[in-house]
Coordinates of C-alpha atoms and ligand atoms in Angstrom, one line a residue:
X1 CA 23.6 -20.6 25.9
X2 CA 24.0 -16.9 25.7
X3 CA 24.0 -15.2 22.3
X4 CA 26.0 -11.5 21.3
X5 CA 23.5 -9.4 19.8
X6 CA 25.2 -6.8 17.1
X7 CA 23.4 -3.7 17.1
X8 CA 24.5 -1.1 14.5
X9 CA 24.3 2.5 14.5
X10 CA 21.2 3.1 12.8
X11 CA 19.2 0.1 14.8
X12 CA 19.3 1.8 17.6
X13 CA 14.9 0.8 18.5
X14 CA 14.5 -1.5 21.9
X15 CA 11.9 -3.1 19.8
X16 CA 14.1 -4.7 17.4
X17 CA 13.0 -8.9 17.7
X18 CA 17.6 -9.0 18.3
X19 CA 17.3 -6.9 21.3
X20 CA 13.3 -6.7 22.6
X21 CA 13.9 -10.9 22.7
X22 CA 17.8 -10.3 24.4
X23 CA 17.9 -12.2 28.4
X24 CA 19.2 -9.5 30.0
X25 CA 20.3 -11.5 32.4
X26 CA 22.1 -13.7 30.1
X27 CA 23.1 -12.0 26.6
X28 CA 24.7 -8.9 25.9
X29 CA 24.6 -6.6 23.4
X30 CA 27.4 -5.1 21.3
X31 CA 27.9 -1.8 20.2
X32 CA 30.9 -0.2 18.1
X33 CA 32.4 2.5 16.8
X34 CA 34.5 1.5 13.7
X35 CA 36.4 3.1 11.6
X36 CA 35.8 1.2 9.0
X37 CA 31.5 1.8 9.1
X38 CA 32.8 5.7 9.5
X39 CA 35.5 6.2 6.1
X40 CA 34.2 3.7 3.9
X41 CA 33.2 7.5 2.1
X42 CA 34.1 9.5 4.6
X43 CA 30.8 10.6 6.2
X44 CA 30.1 14.0 7.3
X45 CA 31.6 15.3 10.8
X46 CA 28.1 16.6 11.9
X47 CA 26.7 12.7 10.5
X48 CA 29.7 11.3 12.8
X49 CA 29.1 13.3 15.6
X50 CA 25.1 12.3 15.7
X51 CA 25.4 9.0 15.1
X52 CA 28.6 8.4 18.1
X53 CA 25.7 11.0 20.1
X54 CA 23.4 8.7 19.1
X55 CA 24.8 5.7 19.4
X56 CA 25.9 5.9 23.4
X57 CA 22.7 7.5 24.5
X58 CA 20.6 4.9 23.4
X59 CA 23.3 2.7 24.7
X60 CA 23.1 4.2 28.1
X61 CA 19.5 3.8 28.2
X62 CA 19.6 0.1 27.6
X63 CA 22.3 -0.4 31.3
X64 CA 19.8 2.3 32.7
X65 CA 17.3 -1.0 32.3
X66 CA 19.7 -3.4 33.1
X67 CA 20.9 -5.0 29.5
X68 CA 23.9 -6.4 29.1
X69 CA 25.7 -3.9 27.5
X70 CA 29.3 -4.3 25.4
X71 CA 30.0 -0.9 24.3
X72 CA 33.2 0.2 21.9
X73 CA 33.7 4.1 22.1
X74 CA 36.2 4.7 18.7
X75 CA 39.8 4.7 21.2
X76 CA 38.8 2.2 23.1
X77 CA 42.0 0.4 23.2
X78 CA 40.5 -2.7 22.3
X79 CA 38.9 -1.7 19.3
X80 CA 39.3 -3.8 16.2
X81 CA 38.1 -0.9 14.2
X82 CA 35.8 -3.3 12.0
X83 CA 32.5 -5.0 13.1
X84 CA 33.6 -8.2 12.6
X85 CA 36.2 -7.5 13.9
X86 CA 34.8 -6.6 17.1
X87 CA 32.3 -9.3 16.8
X88 CA 35.5 -11.9 16.8
X89 CA 36.8 -10.1 19.4
X90 CA 33.8 -9.9 21.5
X91 CA 33.2 -13.6 21.0
X92 CA 37.4 -14.7 21.7
X93 CA 37.0 -13.2 25.1
X94 CA 34.3 -14.1 26.4
X95 CA 31.8 -17.0 26.4
X96 CA 29.0 -17.2 23.4
X97 CA 27.6 -20.1 21.4
X98 CA 25.8 -17.4 19.4
X99 CA 25.9 -14.4 17.2
X100 CA 22.1 -12.7 16.6
X101 CA 22.2 -9.3 13.8
X102 CA 19.3 -8.0 12.4
X103 CA 19.7 -6.8 8.5
X104 CA 21.6 -4.3 7.9
X105 CA 20.2 -1.3 5.7
X106 CA 23.0 -1.9 3.4
X107 CA 23.7 -4.1 1.1
X108 CA 28.0 -4.7 1.4
X109 CA 27.0 -5.4 5.0
X110 CA 24.6 -8.1 4.5
X111 CA 26.7 -9.5 2.0
X112 CA 29.7 -9.9 4.2
X113 CA 27.3 -11.0 7.3
X114 CA 25.8 -13.1 5.3
X115 CA 29.6 -14.8 5.8
X116 CA 30.2 -14.2 9.3
X117 CA 29.0 -17.5 10.3
X118 CA 32.0 -19.5 7.7
X119 CA 34.4 -17.0 9.4
X120 CA 33.9 -17.3 13.1
X121 CA 32.8 -20.6 13.1
X122 CA 29.4 -19.9 15.6
X123 CA 25.4 -20.1 14.0
X124 CA 24.6 -15.9 12.9
X125 CA 21.1 -15.6 13.7
X126 CA 20.5 -13.0 10.7
X127 CA 16.7 -11.4 12.4
X128 CA 14.2 -8.8 10.1
X129 CA 14.0 -5.8 10.4
X130 CA 10.7 -4.5 11.0
X131 CA 10.4 -1.7 11.9
X132 CA 9.0 -0.3 7.9
X133 CA 5.6 -0.8 6.8
X134 CA 6.1 -3.4 3.9
X135 CA 9.3 -6.0 3.6
X136 CA 11.7 -6.1 0.2
X137 CA 10.2 -9.5 -0.8
X138 CA 6.1 -8.0 -0.4
X139 CA 7.8 -5.2 -2.5
X140 CA 9.3 -7.6 -5.4
X141 CA 5.8 -9.2 -5.5
X142 CA 4.2 -5.9 -5.6
X143 CA 6.9 -5.3 -9.0
X144 CA 6.4 -9.0 -9.7
X145 CA 5.6 -8.8 -14.1
X146 CA 4.9 -4.7 -14.3
X147 CA 6.1 -2.8 -16.9
X148 CA 6.4 -0.2 -15.0
X149 CA 6.9 -0.1 -11.0
X150 CA 5.6 3.7 -10.1
X151 CA 5.4 4.9 -6.4
X152 CA 2.2 6.8 -6.6
X153 CA 0.1 2.7 -7.3
X154 CA 2.8 1.2 -4.8
X155 CA 1.7 4.5 -2.2
X156 CA -2.1 3.4 -3.2
X157 CA -1.6 -0.8 -1.6
X158 CA 0.3 0.7 1.3
X159 CA -2.5 3.8 2.2
X160 CA -5.0 0.6 1.6
X161 CA -3.2 -2.3 3.3
X162 CA -2.3 0.4 6.7
X163 CA -5.9 1.8 6.3
X164 CA -3.7 5.2 6.7
X165 CA -5.9 8.1 5.2
X166 CA -8.9 6.5 3.9
X167 CA -11.9 6.6 4.1
X168 CA -13.8 2.4 4.3
X169 CA -12.3 1.7 0.1
X170 CA -11.6 4.9 -0.7
X171 CA -8.3 8.0 0.1
X172 CA -10.1 10.0 2.4
X173 CA -11.1 12.9 0.0
X174 CA -11.3 11.6 -3.1
X175 CA -8.2 11.9 -4.4
X176 CA -5.2 9.9 -3.1
X177 CA -2.7 12.7 -3.9
X178 CA -2.6 16.1 -3.7
X179 CA 0.3 17.2 -4.7
X180 CA -0.5 19.4 -7.2
X181 CA -2.0 22.4 -4.6
X182 CA 1.5 21.7 -3.2
X183 CA 4.6 23.7 -5.9
X184 CA 3.5 27.2 -4.0
X185 CA 6.6 29.8 -3.7
X186 CA 7.9 31.9 -1.0
X187 CA 7.1 35.2 -0.4
X188 CA 11.2 36.3 1.7
X189 CA 8.9 38.3 4.0
X190 CA 7.2 35.2 5.4
X191 CA 8.9 33.4 9.2
X192 CA 9.1 30.5 8.6
X193 CA 8.9 28.6 12.3
X194 CA 12.6 28.4 14.2
X195 CA 13.9 25.1 14.1
X196 CA 14.0 23.1 17.2
X197 CA 18.0 22.3 18.7
X198 CA 19.5 21.1 21.9
X199 CA 22.2 21.6 24.8
X200 CA 24.9 19.7 24.3
X201 CA 25.3 16.8 27.0
X202 CA 28.6 15.5 28.2
X203 CA 28.7 12.2 26.2
X204 CA 27.5 15.0 23.4
X205 CA 30.6 17.3 23.7
X206 CA 33.5 14.8 24.3
X207 CA 32.1 13.1 21.1
X208 CA 32.5 16.3 19.3
X209 CA 35.8 17.1 20.3
X210 CA 37.1 13.6 19.2
X211 CA 35.6 13.4 15.3
X212 CA 36.5 17.0 15.5
X213 CA 40.7 15.0 16.6
X214 CA 39.7 12.0 14.1
X215 CA 38.0 13.3 11.6
X216 CA 39.2 16.6 10.9
X217 CA 39.9 16.4 7.2
X218 CA 36.3 14.9 6.9
X219 CA 34.4 16.5 5.0
X220 CA 31.3 19.4 6.8
X221 CA 31.5 21.6 9.8
X222 CA 30.3 20.7 13.5
X223 CA 29.6 24.3 15.3
X224 CA 26.4 24.6 15.9
X225 CA 24.8 20.6 16.8
X226 CA 21.6 21.0 16.9
X227 CA 20.7 16.8 16.5
X228 CA 18.0 15.3 19.2
X229 CA 20.6 12.0 20.5
X230 CA 17.6 10.4 22.4
X231 CA 14.3 8.7 21.0
X232 CA 12.5 11.3 24.5
X233 CA 14.5 14.5 22.4
X234 CA 13.7 13.1 18.7
X235 CA 9.3 12.7 19.7
X236 CA 10.2 16.0 20.3
X237 CA 11.4 17.8 16.9
X238 CA 8.8 15.5 15.5
X239 CA 5.2 16.9 17.8
X240 CA 7.4 19.8 17.4
X241 CA 6.7 19.5 13.1
X242 CA 3.1 18.8 14.1
X243 CA 2.1 21.2 16.6
X244 CA 4.1 23.8 14.2
X245 CA 5.2 23.3 10.9
X246 CA 2.3 20.5 9.6
X247 CA 0.0 23.2 7.9
X248 CA 2.7 24.9 6.6
X249 CA 4.1 21.1 5.0
X250 CA 2.2 20.8 1.9
X251 CA 1.9 24.6 0.4
X252 CA 6.2 25.0 0.4
X253 CA 6.8 21.5 0.3
X254 CA 9.0 22.8 -2.8
X255 CA 9.3 25.9 -1.7
X256 CA 13.1 27.3 -1.2
X257 CA 14.4 30.4 0.2
X258 CA 18.2 31.4 0.4
X259 CA 19.2 31.4 4.6
X260 CA 15.8 29.3 5.2
X261 CA 18.2 26.1 5.5
X262 CA 14.9 24.6 7.3
X263 CA 11.6 25.5 5.7
X264 CA 8.5 23.0 7.1
X265 CA 10.3 20.5 6.2
X266 CA 10.0 18.0 9.5
X267 CA 13.9 17.2 10.3
X268 CA 12.8 13.7 11.3
X269 CA 14.7 11.4 8.7
X270 CA 17.7 11.6 10.2
X271 CA 15.9 10.1 13.7
X272 CA 13.5 8.0 11.7
X273 CA 16.7 6.0 9.8
X274 CA 18.7 5.5 12.5
X275 CA 16.0 4.1 15.2
X276 CA 15.1 7.0 17.1
X277 CA 11.4 6.8 16.4
X278 CA 9.7 5.0 13.7
X279 CA 7.4 5.4 10.9
X280 CA 4.1 4.5 12.0
X281 CA 4.4 6.9 14.6
X282 CA 5.1 9.9 12.7
X283 CA 2.1 8.5 9.8
X284 CA 0.0 8.3 13.4
X285 CA 1.1 12.1 14.6
X286 CA 0.2 13.5 11.1
X287 CA -3.1 11.0 10.0
X288 CA -4.7 12.4 14.3
X289 CA -3.6 16.0 13.3
X290 CA -5.8 15.9 10.3
X291 CA -8.7 14.0 11.8
X292 CA -8.4 17.3 14.5
X293 CA -8.9 19.7 12.6
X294 CA -5.2 20.7 13.7
X295 CA -3.7 20.7 9.3
X296 CA -5.7 21.0 6.3
X297 CA -5.6 17.1 3.4
X298 CA -3.2 18.0 1.3
X299 CA -0.6 19.1 3.9
X300 CA -1.3 15.6 5.8
X301 CA -1.3 13.5 2.8
X302 CA 1.2 15.0 1.0
X303 CA 3.8 14.4 4.2
X304 CA 1.9 10.5 5.2
X305 CA 3.0 10.0 1.0
X306 CA 6.7 11.0 1.2
X307 CA 6.6 8.4 4.5
X308 CA 4.1 5.2 3.3
X309 CA 5.0 6.3 -0.4
X310 CA 7.9 7.0 -1.0
X311 CA 10.3 6.1 2.1
X312 CA 8.9 2.0 2.0
X313 CA 9.4 2.5 -2.3
X314 CA 12.8 3.7 -2.5
X315 CA 14.0 0.3 0.9
X316 CA 11.7 -2.4 -1.5
X317 CA 13.9 -0.4 -4.6
X318 CA 17.2 -0.6 -3.7
X319 CA 16.7 -4.3 -2.2
X320 CA 15.6 -5.1 -5.7
X321 CA 17.0 -4.2 -8.1
X322 CA 20.2 -4.6 -6.0
X323 CA 23.8 -4.5 -6.5
X324 CA 22.9 -3.5 -10.6
X325 CA 21.1 -0.7 -9.2
X326 CA 25.2 0.1 -8.3
X327 CA 26.5 0.2 -11.2
X328 CA 24.3 1.1 -13.0
X329 CA 25.2 4.5 -16.0
X330 CA 22.0 4.7 -18.7
X331 CA 23.5 7.8 -20.3
X332 CA 27.2 6.2 -20.3
X333 CA 28.1 9.2 -17.9
X334 CA 32.5 9.9 -16.3
X335 CA 33.0 13.2 -15.4
X336 CA 34.6 13.3 -12.5
X337 CA 32.7 16.0 -9.6
X338 CA 34.0 19.8 -9.5
X339 CA 36.0 21.6 -6.1
X340 CA 32.9 22.4 -5.6
X341 CA 30.9 20.2 -3.7
X342 CA 33.6 20.3 -1.5
X343 CA 33.5 23.9 -0.8
X344 CA 30.8 25.5 -2.3
X345 CA 32.6 27.5 -4.0
X346 CA 30.9 28.6 -7.7
X347 CA 29.7 31.7 -8.9
X348 CA 26.6 30.0 -9.0
X349 CA 24.5 30.7 -6.1
X350 CA 22.0 28.4 -6.1
X351 CA 24.3 25.0 -6.0
X352 CA 26.1 28.0 -4.0
X353 CA 24.1 27.9 -1.1
X354 CA 23.0 24.6 -1.1
X355 CA 26.4 23.0 -0.5
X356 CA 26.0 25.5 2.0
X357 CA 23.8 24.4 4.0
X358 CA 24.5 21.4 3.4
X359 CA 28.4 21.9 4.8
X360 CA 26.6 23.9 7.5
X361 CA 23.7 21.2 8.6
X362 CA 24.7 17.7 6.9
X363 CA 20.7 18.0 5.6
X364 CA 19.7 19.9 2.4
X365 CA 15.8 19.2 1.6
X366 CA 14.4 17.1 -0.8
X367 CA 14.0 19.7 -3.4
X368 CA 18.1 21.6 -3.4
X369 CA 18.6 18.0 -3.6
X370 CA 15.9 16.6 -5.8
X371 CA 15.6 19.9 -8.4
X372 CA 19.4 22.2 -8.1
X373 CA 22.2 19.9 -6.3
X374 CA 20.3 16.2 -8.5
X375 CA 19.0 18.5 -11.5
X376 CA 22.7 19.6 -12.2
X377 CA 24.8 16.5 -11.5
X378 CA 23.1 14.6 -14.5
X379 CA 22.9 18.0 -16.6
X380 CA 26.8 17.8 -16.3
X381 CA 27.1 14.3 -16.9
X382 CA 28.4 13.5 -13.4
X383 CA 29.5 10.3 -12.6
X384 CA 27.1 7.8 -10.4
X385 CA 29.7 6.7 -9.3
X386 CA 30.7 10.3 -7.3
X387 CA 27.2 11.2 -7.2
X388 CA 26.3 8.3 -5.3
X389 CA 29.5 8.1 -2.6
X390 CA 28.9 12.3 -2.4
X391 CA 25.2 12.4 -0.9
X392 CA 25.6 9.4 1.3
X393 CA 28.1 11.0 3.3
X394 CA 27.1 14.8 3.8
X395 CA 23.8 13.9 4.8
X396 CA 23.2 12.9 9.0
X397 CA 20.1 10.4 7.5
X398 CA 21.6 8.3 4.7
X399 CA 22.4 4.7 4.2
X400 CA 22.2 3.3 0.9
X401 CA 19.8 1.5 1.0
X402 CA 17.6 4.9 0.7
X403 CA 20.0 7.1 -0.8
X404 CA 20.9 5.6 -3.7
X405 CA 17.9 4.6 -5.2
X406 CA 17.2 8.5 -4.6
X407 CA 19.9 9.1 -6.3
X408 CA 20.7 6.5 -8.8
X409 CA 17.1 6.3 -9.7
X410 CA 15.0 9.6 -9.7
X411 CA 18.6 12.3 -10.0
X412 CA 20.8 10.4 -12.2
X413 CA 18.0 8.4 -14.5
X414 CA 21.4 5.8 -14.8
X415 CA 19.3 2.9 -14.1
X416 CA 17.6 3.4 -17.4
X417 CA 14.4 4.7 -16.0
X418 CA 12.6 2.2 -13.1
X419 CA 12.1 4.4 -10.3
X420 CA 11.4 7.6 -12.9
X421 CA 8.9 8.0 -15.4
X422 CA 11.0 9.9 -16.5
X423 CA 14.7 12.7 -16.0
X424 CA 13.8 14.9 -13.3
X425 CA 15.3 18.3 -15.9
X426 CA 14.7 21.6 -15.5
X427 CA 16.3 24.9 -16.8
X428 CA 16.8 27.9 -14.5
X429 CA 13.9 28.6 -14.2
X430 CA 11.7 26.2 -12.4
X431 CA 15.3 27.0 -9.7
X432 CA 14.5 30.9 -10.4
X433 CA 10.3 30.2 -10.0
X434 CA 11.0 27.5 -6.1
X435 CA 13.9 29.8 -5.1
X436 CA 14.6 33.2 -4.9
X437 CA 18.2 32.1 -5.2
X438 CA 18.4 34.1 -8.4
X439 CA 18.3 37.6 -7.2
X440 CA 22.0 37.5 -6.0
X441 CA 23.7 34.8 -8.7
X442 CA 26.2 35.5 -11.2
X443 CA 24.4 34.6 -14.4
X444 CA 20.9 36.3 -15.3
X445 CA 18.4 33.3 -15.7
X446 CA 16.7 35.4 -17.9
X447 CA 19.5 35.4 -20.8
X448 CA 19.9 32.1 -22.6
X449 CA 23.0 32.2 -23.8
X450 CA 26.1 33.8 -23.9
X451 CA 28.4 34.6 -20.6
X452 CA 25.7 35.6 -18.5
X453 CA 23.5 32.9 -18.6
X454 CA 22.1 30.7 -16.1
X455 CA 24.3 27.3 -17.5
X456 CA 21.0 25.0 -16.2
X457 CA 18.7 27.0 -19.6
X458 CA 21.8 26.0 -22.4
X459 CA 23.1 22.9 -20.8
X460 CA 19.7 21.4 -19.2
X461 CA 18.4 22.3 -23.9
X462 CA 21.9 20.1 -24.6
X463 CA 20.8 17.2 -22.8
X464 CA 17.1 17.2 -24.6
X465 CA 19.1 16.9 -28.4
X466 CA 22.5 15.1 -27.0
X467 CA 20.0 12.3 -25.0
X468 CA 16.5 12.6 -28.1
X469 CA 17.8 9.0 -28.8
X470 CA 16.4 7.6 -25.7
X471 CA 14.4 9.7 -24.3
X472 CA 12.9 11.2 -27.6
X473 CA 10.3 8.7 -28.0
X474 CA 9.6 8.4 -23.8
X475 CA 6.0 9.6 -23.8
X476 CA 5.9 12.3 -20.8
X477 CA 8.9 13.5 -22.8
X478 CA 7.1 14.7 -25.6
X479 CA 5.8 18.0 -25.2
X480 CA 9.5 19.3 -24.4
X481 CA 10.5 17.6 -27.8
X482 CA 7.6 18.9 -29.5
X483 CA 9.1 22.4 -27.5
X484 CA 12.7 21.3 -28.3
X485 CA 11.2 20.1 -33.4
X486 CA 10.6 24.2 -33.7
X487 CA 14.2 25.7 -32.0
X488 CA 15.8 27.1 -34.1
X489 CA 18.8 25.6 -35.4
X490 CA 21.3 28.4 -34.6
X491 CA 19.8 28.5 -31.6
X492 CA 20.0 25.1 -30.4
X493 CA 23.8 25.4 -31.6
X494 CA 24.6 28.3 -30.2
X495 CA 23.4 25.9 -26.6
X496 CA 25.2 23.2 -27.3
X497 CA 28.0 25.6 -27.8
X498 CA 28.1 27.7 -24.4
X499 CA 27.4 23.8 -23.6
X500 CA 30.4 22.4 -24.6
X501 CA 32.7 25.2 -23.0
X502 CA 30.7 25.7 -20.0
X503 CA 30.9 21.1 -19.4
X504 CA 34.5 21.7 -21.2
X505 CA 35.4 24.7 -18.2
X506 CA 34.7 21.5 -15.6
X507 CA 36.4 19.3 -16.9
X508 CA 39.4 21.5 -16.2
X509 CA 38.0 22.4 -13.0
X510 CA 38.1 26.2 -13.2
X511 CA 35.6 28.2 -12.0
X512 CA 31.3 27.9 -12.9
Ligands
FAD1 P1 10.0 15.9 4.6 O1 10.5 16.4 3.9 O2 10.3 16.4 5.7 O3 9.6 14.3 5.0 C1 9.5 13.5 5.6 C2 10.4 12.3 5.6 O4 10.0 11.3 4.2 C3 11.4 12.4 5.3 O5 11.8 12.5 7.2 C4 12.1 10.9 4.8 O6 12.0 9.6 5.8 C5 10.5 10.6 3.9 N1 11.0 11.0 2.6 C6 10.8 12.3 2.2 N2 11.3 12.0 0.7 C7 11.6 11.0 0.7 C8 12.1 10.4 0.0 N3 12.4 10.9 -1.7 N4 12.3 8.8 0.1 C9 12.4 8.6 1.3 N5 11.9 8.9 1.8 C10 11.5 9.9 1.4 N6 16.0 11.0 2.5 C11 16.6 10.3 3.0 O7 16.3 9.9 4.7 N7 18.1 9.6 3.3 C12 18.6 10.1 2.1 O8 20.1 9.4 2.1 C13 17.6 10.0 0.8 N8 19.6 10.8 -0.2 C14 18.2 11.5 -1.3 C15 18.9 12.0 -2.1 C16 18.5 12.6 -3.4 C17 19.1 13.0 -5.0 C18 17.2 13.3 -3.0 C19 16.1 13.9 -4.6 C20 16.7 12.7 -1.6 C21 17.5 12.0 -1.3 N9 16.0 11.6 0.5 C22 17.2 11.0 1.0 C23 14.6 12.6 0.2 C24 15.1 13.4 1.2 O9 15.7 14.1 0.0 C25 15.2 13.6 2.7 O10 14.0 12.2 2.9 C26 14.2 14.8 3.0 O11 15.1 16.1 2.9 C27 14.7 14.5 4.9 O12 14.0 15.6 5.6 P2 12.7 15.4 6.2 O13 12.7 14.3 7.3 O14 13.3 17.4 6.3 O15 12.0 15.7 5.3
DLZ2 C1 26.8 5.1 9.5 C2 27.4 4.5 9.9 C3 29.0 5.1 11.6 C4 29.0 6.6 10.5 N1 29.5 4.8 11.9 C5 29.0 3.4 12.4 C6 30.3 3.1 13.3 O1 31.1 3.4 14.1 N2 29.3 1.8 14.4 C7 27.8 0.9 13.6 O2 27.4 0.7 13.4 N3 27.2 1.8 13.0 C8 28.1 2.9 11.4 N4 27.3 4.1 11.1 C9 25.9 2.9 10.5 C10 25.9 1.5 9.9 O3 26.9 2.2 8.9 C11 25.1 1.0 9.4 O4 24.9 0.3 10.2 C12 25.6 0.2 7.8 O5 26.3 1.0 6.9 C13 24.3 0.2 7.7 O6 22.6 0.6 7.3
SF4_3 FE1 20.9 29.5 -10.0 FE2 20.6 30.6 -13.1 FE3 19.5 31.0 -10.1 FE4 22.2 31.5 -10.6 S1 20.3 32.0 -12.3 S2 20.5 31.3 -9.6 S3 22.0 29.5 -12.1 S4 19.3 28.6 -11.6

């Protein structure tokens, strides 16, 4: 009995049970570049080029390892345009008794796969994705009966369970979390190490030309392709991060500097999320560097928390709250995205820089996504559906299981607070403290109202005022509402008036 094993573009890991259990002389691994996956949101050009190239390299490595591989390129005559179509075509033209897949990272695709057995008339086995350190079931068991699902407590469980940075039953250093040491801004003269890039080989060059032709109208730039597209090179990105960047990761984790998109971040989410790296090897490498005395505890713990904590937590959260998470809209926001989300043409320098870098690199670091673009999206009442689609298509590390909890739960609070204990909103002073963006801005961060005032300032108080019924009982908002209650009515009115003018401009898609 031979099996047809479907491997998706973000399942490029040889140790997945579906691949590891394949019988090399009997079974066939099917991989396909299909229009449906590349366009259900119009992914960034660099994201498609990265993934198609990584898929082609992975297929080649499997073939070199004597697996039978049926690789369908985007322009192949037999390309059916969808995963189901491609599986059906392979079944019609081969001799397979069953289909084997791995649980996909998106709810829409899992629901579709669960129907395939009926549609195809052969058994379809959906294997576990064993690349995570926790399962969705484990998350749901942890969540059961809890009023609040705070990441910090989930993270502590993960630390204990996997014995990471532990000293017996206690966290190494006596504290679970060293975030209070991780909030420094970066002096402009500080030199950040160059980020790791690779030469473009023939496979990648072909894919870049394909994407330029076939996805011409998609968002983003293709120049300066920098990605690792093989496991070997992805490991090099991880190693270089541990050697050159991890030391300062904690200290500068939240900092933003104009013209420095890469900072001390690891740039490994691209590879973790498509399978070229595993989370365990990234965590182990950071822990080893700490024990070897190469990096301080605040950096090692901060980095490990992102992977063992946040990454595992958001995946469990996604499956626990889907499909409702996608349609939740706690504040009832409906405004369409302004056109500068697509071309970065705005006088707000922080938004201009973060969107421009997103356009260039299919990457922005966490605080740019959270406290600049995300903060703006919530304060300007953008439609959750449109913001979700934007984040899913612009970043090369974005798949719905990780993008949606961050967007719906973390930046938009559209789930009403299951993920975040309070909305992540801030005025311009936060952006000014953590970046040098305000120096080159058409607005003045010190001004609260008037045509030159920083829009984040009056939009922030407009938000606080507008949602007082929904938010003022939240303990974590108490200080803010105390300050608000002491503000002069005329000042609040002036900010509300400026916010209304600004929001009307956005609705009309006028320049801001
Ligand atoms: P680093 O800063 O070096 O962090 C190390 C690793 O920790 C990352 O590679 C990532 O795997 C993990 N991590 C850190 N924060 C998170 C988080 N909040 N959720 C899950 N994993 C995390 N991350 C994605 O992988 N894909 C997304 O589509 C995505 N969308 C986001 C959208 C918004 C609105 C926000 C606020 C965050 C989003 N993140 C997403 C989380 C985070 O911003 C990225 O993981 C990070 O910027 C990737 O860059 P890096 O690899 O240099 O990460
Ligand atoms: C993101 C993506 C893109 C752009 N193209 C493909 C593709 O052509 N073939 C494929 O198998 N996977 C692709 N992917 C990744 C899938 O969209 C991803 O597997 C699902 O969204 C589940 O996470
Ligand atoms: Fe952004 Fe306001 Fe600073 Fe301009 S002044 S960069 S809009 S925070």
